Amino acid sequence: MDIQDVKTIGVVGCGLMGAGIVETSAKAGFNVVVREINDELLQKGMARLRGSMEKAVSKGKLAAEDKQAALDRISATTDMEAFSACQLVVEAAIENLDLKKQIFADLDRICPPETILSSNTSSLNITSMAAATQRPDKVFGLHFFNPVPVMPLLEIVRALLTSEETMVLGRALGEKLGKTVVVAKDRPGFIANLLFVPYALDAIRWYDAGLATKEDIDTTMKLGFNHPMGPLTLCDFVGLDTLLFIADAMYDEFKDDRYAAPPLLRRMVMAGLMGRKSGRGFYDYGK
Ligand code: CAA
């Protein structure tokens, strides 16, 4: 399949990442089918997406008529069968491998045999998702970054049996979405998190050890290295539960102390301090 053949993209899940992928795809001219497990989550995701598009309009990044045209290209549903109309599907459900394998098996049954299937997972094994289908050559990773409409990077991941044709299509898709593409092997963390996670975990370890205040740790990386966010602010932004999940997946595979979650991180997650999404992490974000 060629990128010109891709008219309709499916997105499984309309959470933070799913909504961003839907927005980016619709703005790039694709028709989009987005599916959530119930109406409440679907409406919440679509409200987030509309809010982001309104922000883009108010920032002068998107014309009001283009916003409406993009919204008109989106079809929101709770029905998995709607993915039968898609030439490419991006799975952006929660990070649970068994659930993802089930989604891939369902997509394999529902979608035409030529449809390409991808996952936005940040650390789970793409090869095992591919193995849940009869088309492992047409399965690959498409890892977007939050906020998806703003971040220019797209990491594409080649699983063990992904074909060259699928990778070529992935690159072309990334370009059409206005992203710069990098390619990684199917190893937990790919490129981005393999480098980011040890850095984030070190920031937490040194904060916990009393090296400096959280503000000074963050200011150092912001002003000394021109990062838009310091590491602890970025941990809150990513979500401490998500960070812990990725670190655990990486540690599980590599058994390398660089990826071992610090006790403070695990306890913060246990205590419900997830970062921005819960209102409190290293910093307090109010209600
Ligand atoms: N649509 C389009 N453009 C938008 C937009 C939207 N909804 N919202 C903002 N923008 C644009 C703005 O116009 C602005 O563009 P210019 O620089 O051209 O003016 C730019 O995006 C920045 O927006 P803001 O000025 O509103 O916000 P900011 O300057 O405070 O930046 C931020 C916010 C982009 C989030 C920035 O703090 C940042 O880059 N933080 C780091 C984010 C990051 O590292 N993300 C990766 C997380 S890891 C991940 O996702 C993967 C994983 O596996 C864990």
XYZ file of C-alpha atoms and ligand atoms in Angstrom:
341
model
C 0.000 0.000 0.000
C 1.142 3.556 -0.844
C 0.566 6.673 1.226
C -1.781 7.934 -1.561
C -3.993 4.929 -0.824
C -4.404 6.005 2.805
C -7.600 8.064 2.947
C -8.971 7.087 6.349
C -6.962 6.607 9.515
C -8.392 4.808 12.523
C -7.409 5.744 16.073
C -8.158 3.316 18.900
C -8.656 5.411 22.036
C -9.317 9.125 22.471
C -7.252 9.871 25.573
C -4.470 12.440 25.681
C -2.420 10.783 22.925
C -5.346 9.444 20.882
C -7.035 12.855 20.729
C -3.761 14.448 19.618
C -3.255 11.828 16.893
C -6.835 12.336 15.673
C -6.361 16.123 15.585
C -3.032 15.913 13.751
C -4.347 13.405 11.203
C -7.552 15.344 10.489
C -5.603 18.614 10.105
C -3.332 16.850 7.579
C -6.380 16.056 5.425
C -7.118 12.443 6.403
C -10.560 11.194 7.311
C -10.377 9.811 10.836
C -12.395 7.182 12.659
C -11.829 7.392 16.415
C -13.187 4.835 18.819
C -13.539 4.912 22.605
C -14.962 2.262 24.912
C -17.948 4.396 25.984
C -19.705 7.663 25.169
C -18.444 9.474 28.239
C -14.764 8.914 27.346
C -15.486 9.677 23.702
C -17.097 13.026 24.555
C -14.270 13.860 26.955
C -11.659 13.112 24.289
C -13.493 15.077 21.619
C -13.844 18.051 24.000
C -10.084 17.933 24.613
C -9.485 17.821 20.858
C -11.806 20.786 20.191
C -10.079 22.731 22.986
C -6.679 22.085 21.425
C -7.917 23.143 17.983
C -9.393 26.321 19.445
C -6.023 27.044 21.059
C -4.342 26.494 17.678
C -6.772 28.998 16.112
C -6.198 31.551 18.883
C -2.403 31.153 18.480
C -2.719 31.810 14.736
C -1.584 28.245 13.845
C -4.871 27.185 12.266
C -7.510 29.065 10.241
C -11.039 28.843 11.692
C -12.394 27.324 8.448
C -9.602 24.701 8.421
C -10.554 23.794 11.986
C -14.150 23.174 10.922
C -13.053 21.200 7.852
C -10.798 19.033 10.048
C -13.595 18.455 12.585
C -15.916 17.456 9.742
C -13.443 14.742 8.709
C -13.621 13.055 12.140
C -16.095 10.321 12.858
C -16.318 9.401 16.556
C -17.752 6.060 17.577
C -17.816 3.341 20.236
C -18.000 0.619 17.568
C -14.772 -1.290 16.760
C -16.305 -2.486 13.468
C -16.015 1.080 12.126
C -12.289 0.422 11.601
C -13.230 -1.710 8.593
C -13.165 1.563 6.595
C -9.511 2.328 7.475
C -6.324 1.792 5.493
C -4.199 2.448 8.579
C -5.032 2.184 12.273
C -3.114 3.615 15.229
C -3.756 1.943 18.564
C -3.559 4.458 21.427
C -5.308 2.548 24.212
C -3.993 2.255 27.769
C -0.581 0.632 28.257
C -1.663 -2.935 28.921
C -0.065 -5.566 26.699
C -2.865 -8.135 27.003
C -5.443 -5.499 26.091
C -3.343 -4.331 23.152
C -2.907 -7.892 21.874
C -6.684 -8.321 22.011
C -7.166 -5.026 20.123
C -4.705 -6.167 17.433
C -6.476 -9.514 17.091
C -9.822 -7.659 16.750
C -8.389 -5.198 14.211
C -6.931 -8.107 12.244
C -10.417 -9.623 12.004
C -12.220 -6.340 11.262
C -9.876 -4.565 8.821
C -9.221 -5.516 5.192
C -6.063 -7.640 4.780
C -4.032 -4.740 3.320
C -4.709 -2.368 6.267
C -1.590 -1.364 8.193
C -1.808 -1.649 11.995
C 0.328 0.385 14.388
C 0.703 1.089 18.085
C 1.523 4.327 19.872
C 2.969 2.431 22.834
C 6.007 4.048 24.424
C 7.556 0.865 25.777
C 5.573 -2.286 25.093
C 6.651 -4.988 22.707
C 5.388 -4.329 19.148
C 6.501 -7.780 17.983
C 4.072 -9.449 20.405
C 1.202 -7.237 19.149
C 2.136 -8.197 15.576
C 2.080 -11.860 16.619
C -1.580 -11.468 17.633
C -2.402 -10.871 13.934
C -2.132 -12.784 10.671
C -0.256 -9.817 9.116
C 2.893 -9.243 11.207
C 4.623 -7.665 8.172
C 1.996 -4.880 8.281
C 2.423 -4.023 11.978
C 4.780 -1.376 13.329
C 5.162 1.237 16.065
C 4.142 4.880 15.605
C 5.229 6.696 18.731
C 3.996 10.286 19.015
C 4.977 12.852 21.643
C 2.755 14.914 23.909
C 1.345 17.425 22.974
C 0.975 15.632 19.639
C -0.122 18.655 17.568
C 2.916 20.634 18.781
C 5.780 18.136 19.090
C 7.586 17.688 15.762
C 8.961 14.164 16.334
C 7.548 10.803 15.312
C 9.418 7.657 16.286
C 8.630 4.706 14.043
C 9.434 1.257 15.266
C 10.334 -1.756 13.220
C 9.191 -4.994 14.834
C 10.928 -8.255 14.004
C 8.707 -9.091 11.016
C 7.735 -5.565 9.829
C 8.220 -5.297 6.056
C 10.253 -2.612 4.314
C 7.064 -1.541 2.497
C 5.356 -0.854 5.846
C 8.342 1.184 7.056
C 8.333 3.230 3.824
C 4.643 3.940 4.340
C 5.312 4.923 7.968
C 7.909 7.462 6.908
C 5.622 8.899 4.241
C 2.797 9.140 6.766
C 5.022 10.980 9.235
C 5.971 13.496 6.564
C 2.329 14.023 5.618
C 1.553 14.668 9.279
C 4.287 17.314 9.323
C 6.565 15.322 11.635
C 10.245 14.487 11.473
C 10.629 10.718 11.533
C 13.265 8.674 13.350
C 13.439 4.893 13.132
C 14.154 2.503 15.997
C 14.289 -1.235 16.602
C 11.630 -2.852 18.774
C 13.361 -2.521 22.147
C 11.505 -1.148 25.195
C 11.853 2.629 25.216
C 12.890 2.809 21.531
C 15.249 5.831 21.187
C 13.406 8.544 23.087
C 12.598 6.812 26.340
C 15.808 4.796 26.377
C 17.581 8.144 26.755
C 14.905 10.097 28.634
C 13.989 7.578 31.343
C 17.462 7.245 32.971
C 17.701 11.055 32.965
C 14.285 11.450 34.599
C 14.970 8.706 37.146
C 18.322 10.306 38.021
C 16.634 13.663 38.594
C 14.211 11.950 41.010
C 17.023 10.047 42.762
C 19.108 13.166 43.274
C 16.097 15.184 44.402
C 15.265 12.422 46.899
C 18.903 12.379 48.068
C 18.643 16.094 48.890
C 21.107 17.348 46.278
C 19.021 20.448 45.565
C 15.461 21.727 45.608
C 13.148 20.588 42.836
C 13.034 24.139 41.546
C 16.827 24.333 41.319
C 17.089 20.946 39.582
C 14.532 22.103 37.011
C 16.022 25.575 36.590
C 19.445 24.033 35.933
C 18.245 22.035 32.957
C 15.993 24.831 31.676
C 18.510 27.625 31.774
C 21.759 25.671 31.585
C 20.690 23.425 28.701
C 17.759 25.291 27.135
C 15.247 22.513 27.805
C 11.660 23.821 27.672
C 10.895 22.021 30.946
C 13.118 20.852 33.786
C 13.142 17.070 34.421
C 10.794 17.040 37.427
C 8.284 19.309 35.657
C 8.552 17.010 32.654
C 7.956 13.929 34.853
C 4.751 15.595 36.102
C 3.821 16.417 32.495
C 4.383 12.846 31.255
C 2.551 11.431 34.311
C 4.408 9.672 37.109
C 2.385 6.493 36.613
C 3.319 6.480 32.929
C 6.977 7.088 33.722
C 6.943 4.266 36.287
C 5.254 1.953 33.824
C 7.853 2.651 31.134
C 10.760 2.317 33.582
C 9.410 -1.014 34.864
C 8.981 -2.319 31.298
C 12.560 -1.321 30.487
C 13.960 -2.788 33.711
C 12.007 -5.968 33.160
C 13.619 -6.449 29.745
C 17.170 -5.176 30.298
C 17.679 -5.845 34.057
C 19.862 -2.766 34.084
C 19.921 -0.508 37.166
C 19.741 2.585 34.952
C 16.057 1.787 34.466
C 15.267 0.778 38.062
C 12.518 3.046 39.391
C 13.565 5.010 42.487
C 11.528 4.212 45.635
C 10.224 7.796 45.743
C 8.662 7.487 42.280
C 6.935 4.227 43.182
C 5.601 5.676 46.433
C 4.329 8.840 44.764
C 2.346 6.727 42.315
C 1.022 4.553 45.180
C -0.093 7.724 46.930
C -1.964 8.928 43.851
C 0.493 11.717 43.034
C 0.555 11.225 39.280
C 1.634 14.703 38.237
C -0.435 17.166 36.249
C -3.234 14.748 35.478
C -4.013 14.173 39.181
C -3.367 17.788 40.232
C -0.195 16.975 42.155
C 3.171 15.360 41.546
C 6.478 17.031 42.292
C 4.503 20.287 41.984
C 0.975 21.256 42.971
C -1.341 22.134 40.075
C -4.490 22.787 42.129
C -7.769 21.065 41.245
N -1.984 23.433 18.387
C -0.982 23.928 17.629
N 0.041 24.669 18.129
C 0.029 24.916 19.444
C -0.997 24.445 20.295
C -2.030 23.673 19.716
N -3.018 23.170 20.432
N -0.725 24.825 21.544
C 0.417 25.514 21.504
N 0.882 25.576 20.227
C 2.124 26.188 19.775
C 2.229 27.633 20.205
O 1.664 28.486 19.250
C 3.730 27.819 20.318
O 4.290 27.989 19.016
P 5.428 29.106 18.713
O 6.629 28.641 19.496
O 5.604 29.025 17.242
O 4.834 30.381 19.219
C 4.212 26.469 20.841
O 3.208 25.539 20.434
C 4.357 26.443 22.361
O 3.083 26.712 22.946
P 2.815 27.651 24.200
O 3.558 28.953 24.025
O 1.353 27.748 24.429
O 3.341 26.837 25.403
P 4.786 26.740 26.011
O 5.747 27.643 25.344
O 4.541 26.837 27.464
O 5.175 25.237 25.619
C 5.144 22.884 25.629
C 4.425 24.141 26.042
C 5.101 22.745 24.099
C 4.411 21.723 26.245
C 6.631 23.002 26.104
O 6.687 23.263 27.464
C 7.418 21.758 25.817
O 7.869 21.538 24.702
N 7.586 20.905 26.863
C 8.261 19.635 26.732
C 7.283 18.650 26.161
C 7.867 17.291 26.007
O 9.041 17.034 26.282
N 7.037 16.350 25.544
C 7.452 14.993 25.404
C 6.948 14.225 26.568
S 7.439 12.536 26.446
C 6.265 11.823 25.497
O 5.287 12.373 25.117
C 6.484 10.422 25.070
C 6.640 9.380 26.066
O 6.756 8.240 25.647
C 6.680 9.569 27.511
